[in-house]
Amino acid sequence: MSAIAFDTLKYSRRLMEAGVPKQQAEVQAEAMAEAFVFNVEALVTRDYLDARLGGQDARIDARFTSQNAFLEQRFAEQDAYIEQRFAQQDARIEQRFAEQDARIEQRFAEQNARFEKRFAALDVRLERELGAVHKQLHLHGWILALVAASTVVPAVSALLGY
């Protein structure tokens, strides 16, 4: 063991300078020296540990290597679990978007069907009213032909002298 130098004289002088009585300062310095000697003998040094542990370094390194492998495995398992959860969430989100898209497409189809029905009703109404107008025009055409015939035929007959 290595010894620690403790200057009892210097220590007692400092105590006396601080106002401690001489006899008390000397006793305290001796007690401190004994405590240091006791503690130095109980002190564990690097040499002591190297001698005691011998091949422990290899075992400790093996334990650290084993622990590191275990931690790496656990982190890999956690990463896989997290990736699995994200994949499940992505699938759920995609499913919800697909459901929303289908609902929106259905609503648009319903709207288009309503518009088509209304346009068809308007087409029927327009065809009916145009049919009535067409009949009136046809009638007007015959009336115009009769008027023309009744005015033009006598005028041509008078001109030709019949």
PDB file of C-alpha atoms in Angstrom:
ATOM      1  CA  MET A   1       0.000   0.000   0.000  1.00  0.00           C
ATOM      2  CA  SER A   2       1.124   3.508  -0.633  1.00  0.00           C
ATOM      3  CA  ALA A   3       1.345   5.849   2.314  1.00  0.00           C
ATOM      4  CA  ILE A   4      -0.308   9.235   2.485  1.00  0.00           C
ATOM      5  CA  ALA A   5       1.775  12.005   4.007  1.00  0.00           C
ATOM      6  CA  PHE A   6      -0.133  13.901   6.696  1.00  0.00           C
ATOM      7  CA  ASP A   7       1.689  16.715   8.460  1.00  0.00           C
ATOM      8  CA  THR A   8       0.289  16.733  11.981  1.00  0.00           C
ATOM      9  CA  LEU A   9       2.482  19.653  13.044  1.00  0.00           C
ATOM     10  CA  LYS A  10       1.277  21.867  10.219  1.00  0.00           C
ATOM     11  CA  TYR A  11      -2.329  20.861  10.925  1.00  0.00           C
ATOM     12  CA  SER A  12      -2.088  21.640  14.657  1.00  0.00           C
ATOM     13  CA  ARG A  13      -0.439  25.023  13.961  1.00  0.00           C
ATOM     14  CA  ARG A  14      -3.296  25.988  11.638  1.00  0.00           C
ATOM     15  CA  LEU A  15      -5.808  25.042  14.273  1.00  0.00           C
ATOM     16  CA  MET A  16      -3.951  27.127  16.888  1.00  0.00           C
ATOM     17  CA  GLU A  17      -3.834  30.090  14.495  1.00  0.00           C
ATOM     18  CA  ALA A  18      -7.596  29.775  14.179  1.00  0.00           C
ATOM     19  CA  GLY A  19      -7.955  30.037  17.951  1.00  0.00           C
ATOM     20  CA  VAL A  20      -8.054  26.378  19.036  1.00  0.00           C
ATOM     21  CA  PRO A  21      -6.129  25.715  22.311  1.00  0.00           C
ATOM     22  CA  LYS A  22      -2.718  24.019  21.856  1.00  0.00           C
ATOM     23  CA  GLN A  23      -3.567  20.771  23.652  1.00  0.00           C
ATOM     24  CA  GLN A  24      -6.846  20.379  21.755  1.00  0.00           C
ATOM     25  CA  ALA A  25      -5.130  21.143  18.407  1.00  0.00           C
ATOM     26  CA  GLU A  26      -2.457  18.474  19.049  1.00  0.00           C
ATOM     27  CA  VAL A  27      -5.021  15.823  20.023  1.00  0.00           C
ATOM     28  CA  GLN A  28      -7.120  16.607  16.967  1.00  0.00           C
ATOM     29  CA  ALA A  29      -4.021  16.372  14.685  1.00  0.00           C
ATOM     30  CA  GLU A  30      -3.132  12.949  16.144  1.00  0.00           C
ATOM     31  CA  ALA A  31      -6.718  11.722  15.694  1.00  0.00           C
ATOM     32  CA  MET A  32      -6.684  12.848  12.070  1.00  0.00           C
ATOM     33  CA  ALA A  33      -3.365  11.036  11.456  1.00  0.00           C
ATOM     34  CA  GLU A  34      -4.809   7.812  12.913  1.00  0.00           C
ATOM     35  CA  ALA A  35      -7.943   8.151  10.771  1.00  0.00           C
ATOM     36  CA  PHE A  36      -5.843   8.601   7.652  1.00  0.00           C
ATOM     37  CA  VAL A  37      -3.714   5.552   8.465  1.00  0.00           C
ATOM     38  CA  PHE A  38      -6.836   3.437   9.094  1.00  0.00           C
ATOM     39  CA  ASN A  39      -8.493   4.627   5.904  1.00  0.00           C
ATOM     40  CA  VAL A  40      -5.360   4.150   3.804  1.00  0.00           C
ATOM     41  CA  GLU A  41      -5.164   0.548   4.947  1.00  0.00           C
ATOM     42  CA  ALA A  42      -8.808   0.012   3.968  1.00  0.00           C
ATOM     43  CA  LEU A  43      -8.384   1.875   0.666  1.00  0.00           C
ATOM     44  CA  VAL A  44      -8.914  -0.213  -2.458  1.00  0.00           C
ATOM     45  CA  THR A  45      -6.365   0.607  -5.131  1.00  0.00           C
ATOM     46  CA  ARG A  46      -6.137  -0.158  -8.814  1.00  0.00           C
ATOM     47  CA  ASP A  47      -3.319  -2.640  -8.144  1.00  0.00           C
ATOM     48  CA  TYR A  48      -5.488  -4.417  -5.574  1.00  0.00           C
ATOM     49  CA  LEU A  49      -8.408  -4.653  -8.014  1.00  0.00           C
ATOM     50  CA  ASP A  50      -6.185  -5.901 -10.833  1.00  0.00           C
ATOM     51  CA  ALA A  51      -4.754  -8.570  -8.541  1.00  0.00           C
ATOM     52  CA  ARG A  52      -8.175  -9.598  -7.183  1.00  0.00           C
ATOM     53  CA  LEU A  53     -10.155  -9.554 -10.405  1.00  0.00           C
ATOM     54  CA  GLY A  54      -7.547 -11.123 -12.632  1.00  0.00           C
ATOM     55  CA  GLY A  55      -9.564 -12.368 -15.654  1.00  0.00           C
ATOM     56  CA  GLN A  56     -12.712 -10.471 -14.724  1.00  0.00           C
ATOM     57  CA  ASP A  57     -12.158  -7.950 -17.543  1.00  0.00           C
ATOM     58  CA  ALA A  58     -12.926 -10.593 -20.152  1.00  0.00           C
ATOM     59  CA  ARG A  59     -16.052 -11.669 -18.263  1.00  0.00           C
ATOM     60  CA  ILE A  60     -17.181  -8.073 -17.873  1.00  0.00           C
ATOM     61  CA  ASP A  61     -16.549  -7.432 -21.587  1.00  0.00           C
ATOM     62  CA  ALA A  62     -18.544 -10.573 -22.405  1.00  0.00           C
ATOM     63  CA  ARG A  63     -21.409  -9.357 -20.192  1.00  0.00           C
ATOM     64  CA  PHE A  64     -21.371  -5.943 -21.885  1.00  0.00           C
ATOM     65  CA  THR A  65     -21.331  -7.623 -25.301  1.00  0.00           C
ATOM     66  CA  SER A  66     -24.234  -9.843 -24.256  1.00  0.00           C
ATOM     67  CA  GLN A  67     -26.138  -6.866 -22.864  1.00  0.00           C
ATOM     68  CA  ASN A  68     -25.505  -4.837 -26.032  1.00  0.00           C
ATOM     69  CA  ALA A  69     -26.784  -7.712 -28.173  1.00  0.00           C
ATOM     70  CA  PHE A  70     -29.883  -7.983 -25.997  1.00  0.00           C
ATOM     71  CA  LEU A  71     -30.527  -4.235 -26.265  1.00  0.00           C
ATOM     72  CA  GLU A  72     -30.029  -4.296 -30.039  1.00  0.00           C
ATOM     73  CA  GLN A  73     -32.494  -7.179 -30.307  1.00  0.00           C
ATOM     74  CA  ARG A  74     -35.059  -5.321 -28.180  1.00  0.00           C
ATOM     75  CA  PHE A  75     -34.637  -2.147 -30.242  1.00  0.00           C
ATOM     76  CA  ALA A  76     -35.080  -4.175 -33.439  1.00  0.00           C
ATOM     77  CA  GLU A  77     -38.249  -5.748 -32.004  1.00  0.00           C
ATOM     78  CA  GLN A  78     -39.576  -2.329 -31.027  1.00  0.00           C
ATOM     79  CA  ASP A  79     -38.772  -0.934 -34.483  1.00  0.00           C
ATOM     80  CA  ALA A  80     -40.597  -3.854 -36.106  1.00  0.00           C
ATOM     81  CA  TYR A  81     -43.576  -3.363 -33.806  1.00  0.00           C
ATOM     82  CA  ILE A  82     -43.705   0.361 -34.521  1.00  0.00           C
ATOM     83  CA  GLU A  83     -43.473  -0.269 -38.271  1.00  0.00           C
ATOM     84  CA  GLN A  84     -46.279  -2.830 -37.997  1.00  0.00           C
ATOM     85  CA  ARG A  85     -48.462  -0.338 -36.128  1.00  0.00           C
ATOM     86  CA  PHE A  86     -47.778   2.367 -38.720  1.00  0.00           C
ATOM     87  CA  ALA A  87     -48.654  -0.092 -41.495  1.00  0.00           C
ATOM     88  CA  GLN A  88     -51.926  -0.919 -39.713  1.00  0.00           C
ATOM     89  CA  GLN A  89     -52.708   2.789 -39.316  1.00  0.00           C
ATOM     90  CA  ASP A  90     -51.892   3.430 -42.973  1.00  0.00           C
ATOM     91  CA  ALA A  91     -54.212   0.574 -43.992  1.00  0.00           C
ATOM     92  CA  ARG A  92     -57.014   1.941 -41.799  1.00  0.00           C
ATOM     93  CA  ILE A  93     -56.557   5.431 -43.206  1.00  0.00           C
ATOM     94  CA  GLU A  94     -56.550   4.111 -46.784  1.00  0.00           C
ATOM     95  CA  GLN A  95     -59.707   2.119 -46.052  1.00  0.00           C
ATOM     96  CA  ARG A  96     -61.413   5.208 -44.613  1.00  0.00           C
ATOM     97  CA  PHE A  97     -60.401   7.286 -47.637  1.00  0.00           C
ATOM     98  CA  ALA A  98     -61.737   4.573 -49.951  1.00  0.00           C
ATOM     99  CA  GLU A  99     -65.026   4.538 -48.021  1.00  0.00           C
ATOM    100  CA  GLN A 100     -65.255   8.332 -48.225  1.00  0.00           C
ATOM    101  CA  ASP A 101     -64.466   8.258 -51.954  1.00  0.00           C
ATOM    102  CA  ALA A 102     -67.190   5.646 -52.495  1.00  0.00           C
ATOM    103  CA  ARG A 103     -69.686   7.736 -50.509  1.00  0.00           C
ATOM    104  CA  ILE A 104     -68.809  10.860 -52.468  1.00  0.00           C
ATOM    105  CA  GLU A 105     -69.084   8.983 -55.775  1.00  0.00           C
ATOM    106  CA  GLN A 106     -72.470   7.619 -54.701  1.00  0.00           C
ATOM    107  CA  ARG A 107     -73.679  11.118 -53.804  1.00  0.00           C
ATOM    108  CA  PHE A 108     -72.514  12.457 -57.167  1.00  0.00           C
ATOM    109  CA  ALA A 109     -74.262   9.576 -58.930  1.00  0.00           C
ATOM    110  CA  GLU A 110     -77.482  10.354 -57.019  1.00  0.00           C
ATOM    111  CA  GLN A 111     -77.188  14.039 -57.934  1.00  0.00           C
ATOM    112  CA  ASN A 112     -76.569  13.151 -61.582  1.00  0.00           C
ATOM    113  CA  ALA A 113     -79.584  10.827 -61.574  1.00  0.00           C
ATOM    114  CA  ARG A 114     -81.776  13.620 -60.148  1.00  0.00           C
ATOM    115  CA  PHE A 115     -80.477  16.062 -62.772  1.00  0.00           C
ATOM    116  CA  GLU A 116     -81.040  13.527 -65.554  1.00  0.00           C
ATOM    117  CA  LYS A 117     -84.596  12.909 -64.342  1.00  0.00           C
ATOM    118  CA  ARG A 118     -85.328  16.646 -64.272  1.00  0.00           C
ATOM    119  CA  PHE A 119     -83.748  17.186 -67.672  1.00  0.00           C
ATOM    120  CA  ALA A 120     -85.771  14.281 -69.075  1.00  0.00           C
ATOM    121  CA  ALA A 121     -88.969  15.836 -67.675  1.00  0.00           C
ATOM    122  CA  LEU A 122     -87.997  19.178 -69.222  1.00  0.00           C
ATOM    123  CA  ASP A 123     -87.265  17.462 -72.542  1.00  0.00           C
ATOM    124  CA  VAL A 124     -90.715  15.812 -72.505  1.00  0.00           C
ATOM    125  CA  ARG A 125     -92.368  19.131 -71.711  1.00  0.00           C
ATOM    126  CA  LEU A 126     -90.368  20.953 -74.374  1.00  0.00           C
ATOM    127  CA  GLU A 127     -91.163  18.271 -76.973  1.00  0.00           C
ATOM    128  CA  ARG A 128     -94.855  18.509 -76.117  1.00  0.00           C
ATOM    129  CA  GLU A 129     -94.876  22.294 -76.386  1.00  0.00           C
ATOM    130  CA  LEU A 130     -92.792  22.265 -79.570  1.00  0.00           C
ATOM    131  CA  GLY A 131     -95.162  19.654 -80.996  1.00  0.00           C
ATOM    132  CA  ALA A 132     -98.074  21.999 -80.299  1.00  0.00           C
ATOM    133  CA  VAL A 133     -96.198  24.901 -81.894  1.00  0.00           C
ATOM    134  CA  HIS A 134     -95.333  22.700 -84.887  1.00  0.00           C
ATOM    135  CA  LYS A 135     -99.029  21.801 -85.350  1.00  0.00           C
ATOM    136  CA  GLN A 136     -99.966  25.473 -85.168  1.00  0.00           C
ATOM    137  CA  LEU A 137     -97.289  26.358 -87.719  1.00  0.00           C
ATOM    138  CA  HIS A 138     -98.507  23.591 -89.977  1.00  0.00           C
ATOM    139  CA  LEU A 139    -102.061  24.919 -89.652  1.00  0.00           C
ATOM    140  CA  HIS A 140    -100.838  28.460 -90.304  1.00  0.00           C
ATOM    141  CA  GLY A 141     -99.050  27.181 -93.392  1.00  0.00           C
ATOM    142  CA  TRP A 142    -102.305  25.736 -94.774  1.00  0.00           C
ATOM    143  CA  ILE A 143    -104.196  28.891 -93.945  1.00  0.00           C
ATOM    144  CA  LEU A 144    -101.505  30.968 -95.671  1.00  0.00           C
ATOM    145  CA  ALA A 145    -101.736  28.677 -98.694  1.00  0.00           C
ATOM    146  CA  LEU A 146    -105.511  29.091 -98.801  1.00  0.00           C
ATOM    147  CA  VAL A 147    -105.203  32.860 -98.461  1.00  0.00           C
ATOM    148  CA  ALA A 148    -102.602  32.944-101.189  1.00  0.00           C
ATOM    149  CA  ALA A 149    -104.658  30.681-103.404  1.00  0.00           C
ATOM    150  CA  SER A 150    -107.802  32.699-102.839  1.00  0.00           C
ATOM    151  CA  THR A 151    -106.051  35.984-103.709  1.00  0.00           C
ATOM    152  CA  VAL A 152    -103.515  34.927-106.276  1.00  0.00           C
ATOM    153  CA  VAL A 153    -105.723  32.590-108.345  1.00  0.00           C
ATOM    154  CA  PRO A 154    -108.394  35.262-109.043  1.00  0.00           C
ATOM    155  CA  ALA A 155    -105.666  37.825-109.809  1.00  0.00           C
ATOM    156  CA  VAL A 156    -103.915  35.458-112.224  1.00  0.00           C
ATOM    157  CA  SER A 157    -107.267  34.492-113.760  1.00  0.00           C
ATOM    158  CA  ALA A 158    -108.085  38.174-114.265  1.00  0.00           C
ATOM    159  CA  LEU A 159    -104.728  38.779-115.784  1.00  0.00           C
ATOM    160  CA  LEU A 160    -104.963  35.921-118.130  1.00  0.00           C
ATOM    161  CA  GLY A 161    -108.495  36.749-118.968  1.00  0.00           C
ATOM    162  CA  TYR A 162    -110.330  33.722-117.900  1.00  0.00           C
TER     163      TYR A 162
END
